[in-house]
Short mmCIF file of C-alpha atoms and ligand atoms in Angstrom, two decimals:
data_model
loop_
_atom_site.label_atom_id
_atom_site.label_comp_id
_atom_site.label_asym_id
_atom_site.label_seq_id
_atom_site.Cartn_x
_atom_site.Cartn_y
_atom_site.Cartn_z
CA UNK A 1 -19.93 -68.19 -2.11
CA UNK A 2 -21.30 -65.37 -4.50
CA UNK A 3 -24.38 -66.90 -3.86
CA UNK A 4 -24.30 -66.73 -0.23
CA UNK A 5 -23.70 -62.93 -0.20
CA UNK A 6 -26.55 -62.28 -2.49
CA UNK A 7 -28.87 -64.31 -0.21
CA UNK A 8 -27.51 -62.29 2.56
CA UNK A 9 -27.92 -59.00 1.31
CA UNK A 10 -31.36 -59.85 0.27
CA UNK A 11 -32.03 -61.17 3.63
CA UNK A 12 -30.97 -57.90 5.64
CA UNK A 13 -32.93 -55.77 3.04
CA UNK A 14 -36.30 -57.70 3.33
CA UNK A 15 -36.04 -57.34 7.17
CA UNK A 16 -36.57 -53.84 6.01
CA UNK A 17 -36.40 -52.42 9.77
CA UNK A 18 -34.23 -53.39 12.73
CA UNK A 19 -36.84 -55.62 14.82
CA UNK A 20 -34.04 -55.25 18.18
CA UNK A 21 -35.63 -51.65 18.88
CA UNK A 22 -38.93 -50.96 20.62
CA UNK A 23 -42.22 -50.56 18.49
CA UNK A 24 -42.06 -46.81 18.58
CA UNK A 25 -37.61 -46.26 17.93
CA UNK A 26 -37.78 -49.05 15.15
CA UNK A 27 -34.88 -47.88 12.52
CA UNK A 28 -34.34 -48.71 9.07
CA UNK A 29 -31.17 -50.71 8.65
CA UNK A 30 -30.48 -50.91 4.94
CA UNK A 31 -28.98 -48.50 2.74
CA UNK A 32 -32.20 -46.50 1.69
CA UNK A 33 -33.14 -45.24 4.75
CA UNK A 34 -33.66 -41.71 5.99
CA UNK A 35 -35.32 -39.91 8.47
CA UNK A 36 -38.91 -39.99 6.24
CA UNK A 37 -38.82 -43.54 5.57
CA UNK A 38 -38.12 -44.00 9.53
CA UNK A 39 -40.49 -41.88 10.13
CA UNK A 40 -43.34 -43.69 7.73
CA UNK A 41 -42.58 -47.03 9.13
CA UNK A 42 -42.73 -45.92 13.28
CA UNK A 43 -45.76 -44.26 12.77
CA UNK A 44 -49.03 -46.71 14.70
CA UNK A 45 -52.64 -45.25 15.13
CA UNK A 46 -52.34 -44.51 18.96
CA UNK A 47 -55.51 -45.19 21.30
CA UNK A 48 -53.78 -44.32 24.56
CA UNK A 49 -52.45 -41.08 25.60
CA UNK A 50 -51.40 -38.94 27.90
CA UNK A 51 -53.07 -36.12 29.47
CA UNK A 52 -50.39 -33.70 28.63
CA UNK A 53 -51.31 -31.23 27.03
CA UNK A 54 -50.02 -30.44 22.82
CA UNK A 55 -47.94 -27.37 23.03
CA UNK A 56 -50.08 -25.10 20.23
CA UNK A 57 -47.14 -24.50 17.76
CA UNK A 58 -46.63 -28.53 17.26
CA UNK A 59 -50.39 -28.51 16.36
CA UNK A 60 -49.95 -25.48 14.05
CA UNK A 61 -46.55 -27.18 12.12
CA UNK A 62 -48.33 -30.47 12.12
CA UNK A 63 -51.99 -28.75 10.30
CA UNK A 64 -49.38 -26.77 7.94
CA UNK A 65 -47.89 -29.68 6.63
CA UNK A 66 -51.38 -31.10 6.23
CA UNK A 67 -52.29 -28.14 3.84
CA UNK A 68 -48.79 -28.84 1.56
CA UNK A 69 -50.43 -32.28 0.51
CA UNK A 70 -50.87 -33.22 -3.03
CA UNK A 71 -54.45 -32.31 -4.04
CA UNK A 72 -56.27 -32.28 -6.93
CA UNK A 73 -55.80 -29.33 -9.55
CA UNK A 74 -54.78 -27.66 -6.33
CA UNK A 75 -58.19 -26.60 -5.73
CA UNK A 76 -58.07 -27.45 -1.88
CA UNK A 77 -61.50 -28.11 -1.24
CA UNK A 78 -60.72 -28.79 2.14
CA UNK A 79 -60.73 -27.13 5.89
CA UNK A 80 -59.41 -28.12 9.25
CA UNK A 81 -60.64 -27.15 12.67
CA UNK A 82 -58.81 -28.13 15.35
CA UNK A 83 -60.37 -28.73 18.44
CA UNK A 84 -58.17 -28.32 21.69
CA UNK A 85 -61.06 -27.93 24.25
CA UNK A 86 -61.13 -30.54 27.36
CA UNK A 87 -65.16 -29.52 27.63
CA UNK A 88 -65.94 -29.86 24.02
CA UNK A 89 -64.67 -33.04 23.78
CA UNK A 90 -66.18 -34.08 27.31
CA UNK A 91 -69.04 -33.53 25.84
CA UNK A 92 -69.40 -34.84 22.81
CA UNK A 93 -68.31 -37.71 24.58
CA UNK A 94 -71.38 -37.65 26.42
CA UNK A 95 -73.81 -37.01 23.29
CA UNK A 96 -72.15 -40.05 21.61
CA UNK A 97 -72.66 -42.40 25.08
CA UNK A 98 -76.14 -41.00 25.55
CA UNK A 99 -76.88 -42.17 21.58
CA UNK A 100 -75.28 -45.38 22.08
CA UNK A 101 -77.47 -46.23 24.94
CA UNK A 102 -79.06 -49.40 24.57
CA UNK A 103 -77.28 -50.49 21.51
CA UNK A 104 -74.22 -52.75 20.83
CA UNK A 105 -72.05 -49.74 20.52
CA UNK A 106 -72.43 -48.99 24.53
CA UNK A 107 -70.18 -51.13 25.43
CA UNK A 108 -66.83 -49.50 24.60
CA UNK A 109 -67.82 -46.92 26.56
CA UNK A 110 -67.26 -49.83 29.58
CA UNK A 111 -63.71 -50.27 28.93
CA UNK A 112 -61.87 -48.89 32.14
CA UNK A 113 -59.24 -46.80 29.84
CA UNK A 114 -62.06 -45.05 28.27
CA UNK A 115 -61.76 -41.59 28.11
CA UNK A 116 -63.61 -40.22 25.42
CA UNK A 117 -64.68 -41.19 21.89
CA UNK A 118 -61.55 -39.36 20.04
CA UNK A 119 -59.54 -42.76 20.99
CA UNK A 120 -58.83 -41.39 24.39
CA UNK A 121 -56.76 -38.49 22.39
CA UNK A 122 -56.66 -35.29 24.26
CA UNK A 123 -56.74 -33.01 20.81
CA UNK A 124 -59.12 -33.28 17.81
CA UNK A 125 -57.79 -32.54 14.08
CA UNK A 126 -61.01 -32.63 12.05
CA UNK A 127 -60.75 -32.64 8.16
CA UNK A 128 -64.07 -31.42 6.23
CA UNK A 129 -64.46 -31.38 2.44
CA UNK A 130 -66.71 -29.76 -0.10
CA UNK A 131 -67.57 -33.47 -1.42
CA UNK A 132 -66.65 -34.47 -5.55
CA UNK A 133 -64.46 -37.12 -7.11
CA UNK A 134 -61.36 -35.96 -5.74
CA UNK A 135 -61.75 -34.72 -2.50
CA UNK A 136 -61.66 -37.61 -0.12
CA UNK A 137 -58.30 -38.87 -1.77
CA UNK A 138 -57.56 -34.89 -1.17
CA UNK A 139 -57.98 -35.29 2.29
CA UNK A 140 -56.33 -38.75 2.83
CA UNK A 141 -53.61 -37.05 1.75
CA UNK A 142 -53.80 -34.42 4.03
CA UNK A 143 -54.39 -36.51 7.11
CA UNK A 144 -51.22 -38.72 5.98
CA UNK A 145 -49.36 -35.62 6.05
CA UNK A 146 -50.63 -34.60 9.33
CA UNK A 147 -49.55 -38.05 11.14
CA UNK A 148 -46.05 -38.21 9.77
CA UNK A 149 -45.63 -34.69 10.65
CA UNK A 150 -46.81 -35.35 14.08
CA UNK A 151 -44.69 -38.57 14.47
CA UNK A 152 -41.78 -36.53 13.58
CA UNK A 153 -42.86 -34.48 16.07
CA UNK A 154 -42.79 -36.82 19.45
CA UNK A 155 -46.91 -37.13 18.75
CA UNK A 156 -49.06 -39.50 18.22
CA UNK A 157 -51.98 -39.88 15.88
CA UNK A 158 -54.97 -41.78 15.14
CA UNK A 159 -57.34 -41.21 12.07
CA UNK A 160 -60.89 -41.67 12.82
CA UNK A 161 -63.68 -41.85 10.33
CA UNK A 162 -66.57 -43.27 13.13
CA UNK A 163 -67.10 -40.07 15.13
CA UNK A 164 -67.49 -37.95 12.08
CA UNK A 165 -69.95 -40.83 10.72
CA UNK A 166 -71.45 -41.20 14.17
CA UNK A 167 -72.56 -37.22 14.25
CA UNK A 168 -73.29 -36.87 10.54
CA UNK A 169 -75.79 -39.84 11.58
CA UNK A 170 -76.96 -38.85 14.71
CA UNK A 171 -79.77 -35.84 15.41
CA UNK A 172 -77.53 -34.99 18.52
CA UNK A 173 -74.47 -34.83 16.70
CA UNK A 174 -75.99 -31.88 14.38
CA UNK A 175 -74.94 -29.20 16.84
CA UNK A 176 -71.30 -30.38 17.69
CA UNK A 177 -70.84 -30.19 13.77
CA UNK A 178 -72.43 -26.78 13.76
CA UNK A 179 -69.68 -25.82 16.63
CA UNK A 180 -67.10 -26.54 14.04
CA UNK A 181 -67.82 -23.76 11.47
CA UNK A 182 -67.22 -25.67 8.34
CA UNK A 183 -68.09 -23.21 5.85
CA UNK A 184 -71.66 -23.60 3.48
CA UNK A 185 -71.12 -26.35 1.21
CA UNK A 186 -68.27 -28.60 3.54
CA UNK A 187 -68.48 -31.15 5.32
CA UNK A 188 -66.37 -33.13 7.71
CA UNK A 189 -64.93 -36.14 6.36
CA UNK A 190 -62.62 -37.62 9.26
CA UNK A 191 -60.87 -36.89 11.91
CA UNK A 192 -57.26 -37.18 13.55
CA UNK A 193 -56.72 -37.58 17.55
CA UNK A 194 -53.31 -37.06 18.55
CA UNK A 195 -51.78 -36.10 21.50
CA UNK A 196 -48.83 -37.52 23.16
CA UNK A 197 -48.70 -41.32 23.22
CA UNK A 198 -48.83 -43.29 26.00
CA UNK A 199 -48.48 -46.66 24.38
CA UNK A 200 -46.25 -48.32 21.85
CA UNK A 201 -48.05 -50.33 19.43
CA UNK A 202 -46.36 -52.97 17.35
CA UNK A 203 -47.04 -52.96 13.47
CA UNK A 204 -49.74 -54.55 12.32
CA UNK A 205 -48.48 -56.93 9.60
CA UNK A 206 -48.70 -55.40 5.91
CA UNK A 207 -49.76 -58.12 2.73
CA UNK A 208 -46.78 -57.52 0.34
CA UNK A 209 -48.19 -59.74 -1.77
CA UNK A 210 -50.45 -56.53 -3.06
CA UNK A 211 -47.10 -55.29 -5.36
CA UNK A 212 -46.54 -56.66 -8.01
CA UNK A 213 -44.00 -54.90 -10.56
CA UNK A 214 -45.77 -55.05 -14.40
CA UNK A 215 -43.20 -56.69 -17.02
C1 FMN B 301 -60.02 -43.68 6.73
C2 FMN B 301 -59.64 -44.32 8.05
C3 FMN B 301 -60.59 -44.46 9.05
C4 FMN B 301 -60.26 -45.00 10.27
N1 FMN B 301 -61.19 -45.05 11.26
C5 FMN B 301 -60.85 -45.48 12.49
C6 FMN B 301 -61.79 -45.41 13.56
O1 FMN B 301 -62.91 -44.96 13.39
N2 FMN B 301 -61.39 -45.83 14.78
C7 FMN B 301 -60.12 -46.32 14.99
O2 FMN B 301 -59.81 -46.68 16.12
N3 FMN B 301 -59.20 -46.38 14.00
C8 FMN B 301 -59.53 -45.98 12.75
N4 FMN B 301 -58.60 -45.99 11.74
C9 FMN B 301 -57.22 -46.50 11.99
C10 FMN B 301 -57.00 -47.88 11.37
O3 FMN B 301 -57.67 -48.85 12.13
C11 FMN B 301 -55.47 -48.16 11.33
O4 FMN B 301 -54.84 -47.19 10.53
C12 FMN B 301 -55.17 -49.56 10.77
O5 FMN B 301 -55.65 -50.56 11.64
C13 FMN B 301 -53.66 -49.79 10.57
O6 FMN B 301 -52.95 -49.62 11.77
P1 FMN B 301 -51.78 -48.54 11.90
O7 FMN B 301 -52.38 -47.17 11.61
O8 FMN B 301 -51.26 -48.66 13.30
O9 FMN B 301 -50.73 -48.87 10.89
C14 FMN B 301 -58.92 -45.46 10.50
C15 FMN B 301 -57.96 -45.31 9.50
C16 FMN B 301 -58.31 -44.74 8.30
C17 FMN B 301 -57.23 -44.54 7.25
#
């Protein structure tokens, strides 16, 4: 009978989240849960959103908590820009299509719920560095920040590295990059679309196999 319980108990804590709720309102339902760890496991890279507008104060609490990462020897060799502008991203949009043309990478653009290259998002957080050992884990950590924070938030997020890498490559991405005032010495390393979702993605299944506690 012991037994039994244990198995139980293990059972309910290895669901880990109540799988009853939709994708996006999952809850925790074993004892070590809290409004972080709910938060951690909702959050979903989102690729379809609405066109509402992102009221600018949820944008400015979202890049502060960004900035309170972990970083190395605090030295925050980073910057943000944050683009809100319709036109900007309209047309860097266009730049991106008119580069693709002719190339394997065209055909996204076909997808009828294309709207532009950010992953349809209708805001642009980009994340620069000035590049040495530490700084791109600096910056994951930011951009981790940055989603949670917006999931808490009602938003939704998607972390991009393929526009950055896409303009960085690309002669006609040169002066959209220039548009972002990264100071002398930074570059941008990703970037993070979020606005507010207009899909609920399910969780992509995690390998738990990668733990493994060292006796
Ligand atoms: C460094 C990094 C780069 C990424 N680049 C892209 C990207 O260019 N386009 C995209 O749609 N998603 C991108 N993603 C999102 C991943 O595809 C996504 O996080 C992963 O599939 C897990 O799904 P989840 O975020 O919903 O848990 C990127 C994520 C990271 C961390």
């Amino acid at each position: 009978m012991k037994n039994l319980f244990i198995a139980m108990a293990i059972g309910l804590i290895s669901m880990g989240c109540c799988n009853n709720q939709p994708a996006s309102q999952q809850k925790c339902c074993d004892d070590n849960c809290n409004q972080v760890i709910e938060t951690i496991m909702a959050r979903r890279s989102v690729r379809a959103y609405k066109d509402t507008p992102i009221e600018k104060e949820l944008l400015d609490k979202v890049v502060e908590c960004g900035i309170y990462a972990a970083n190395a020897l605090n030295a925050q060799q980073w910057e943000v820009r944050v683009v809100m502008s319709q036109e900007w991203i309209n047309m860097a949009t266009e730049a991106a299509k008119a580069a693709a043309k002719g190339t394997p990478a065209e055909a996204q653009y076909n997808d009828p719920s294309f709207k532009n290259i950010f992953r349809n998002a209708p805001a642009v957080i980009f994340i620069g560095h000035k590049p040495s050992a530490y700084t791109p884990v600096d910056c994951g950590l930011m951009a981790g920040n940055m989603m949670l924070a917006a999931k808490s938030l009602g938003l939704g997020t998607v972390c991009m590295a393929s526009p950055v890498r896409t303009f960085l490559q690309q002669p006609v991405g040169a002066s959209f990059l220039e548009s972002l005032e990264f100071s002398e010495g930074f570059e941008p390393l990703l970037c993070i679309g979020i606005g507010y979702p207009d899909e609920e993605p399910a969780a992509k299944p995690r390998n738990k196999e990668v733990i493994k506690y060292v006796e």
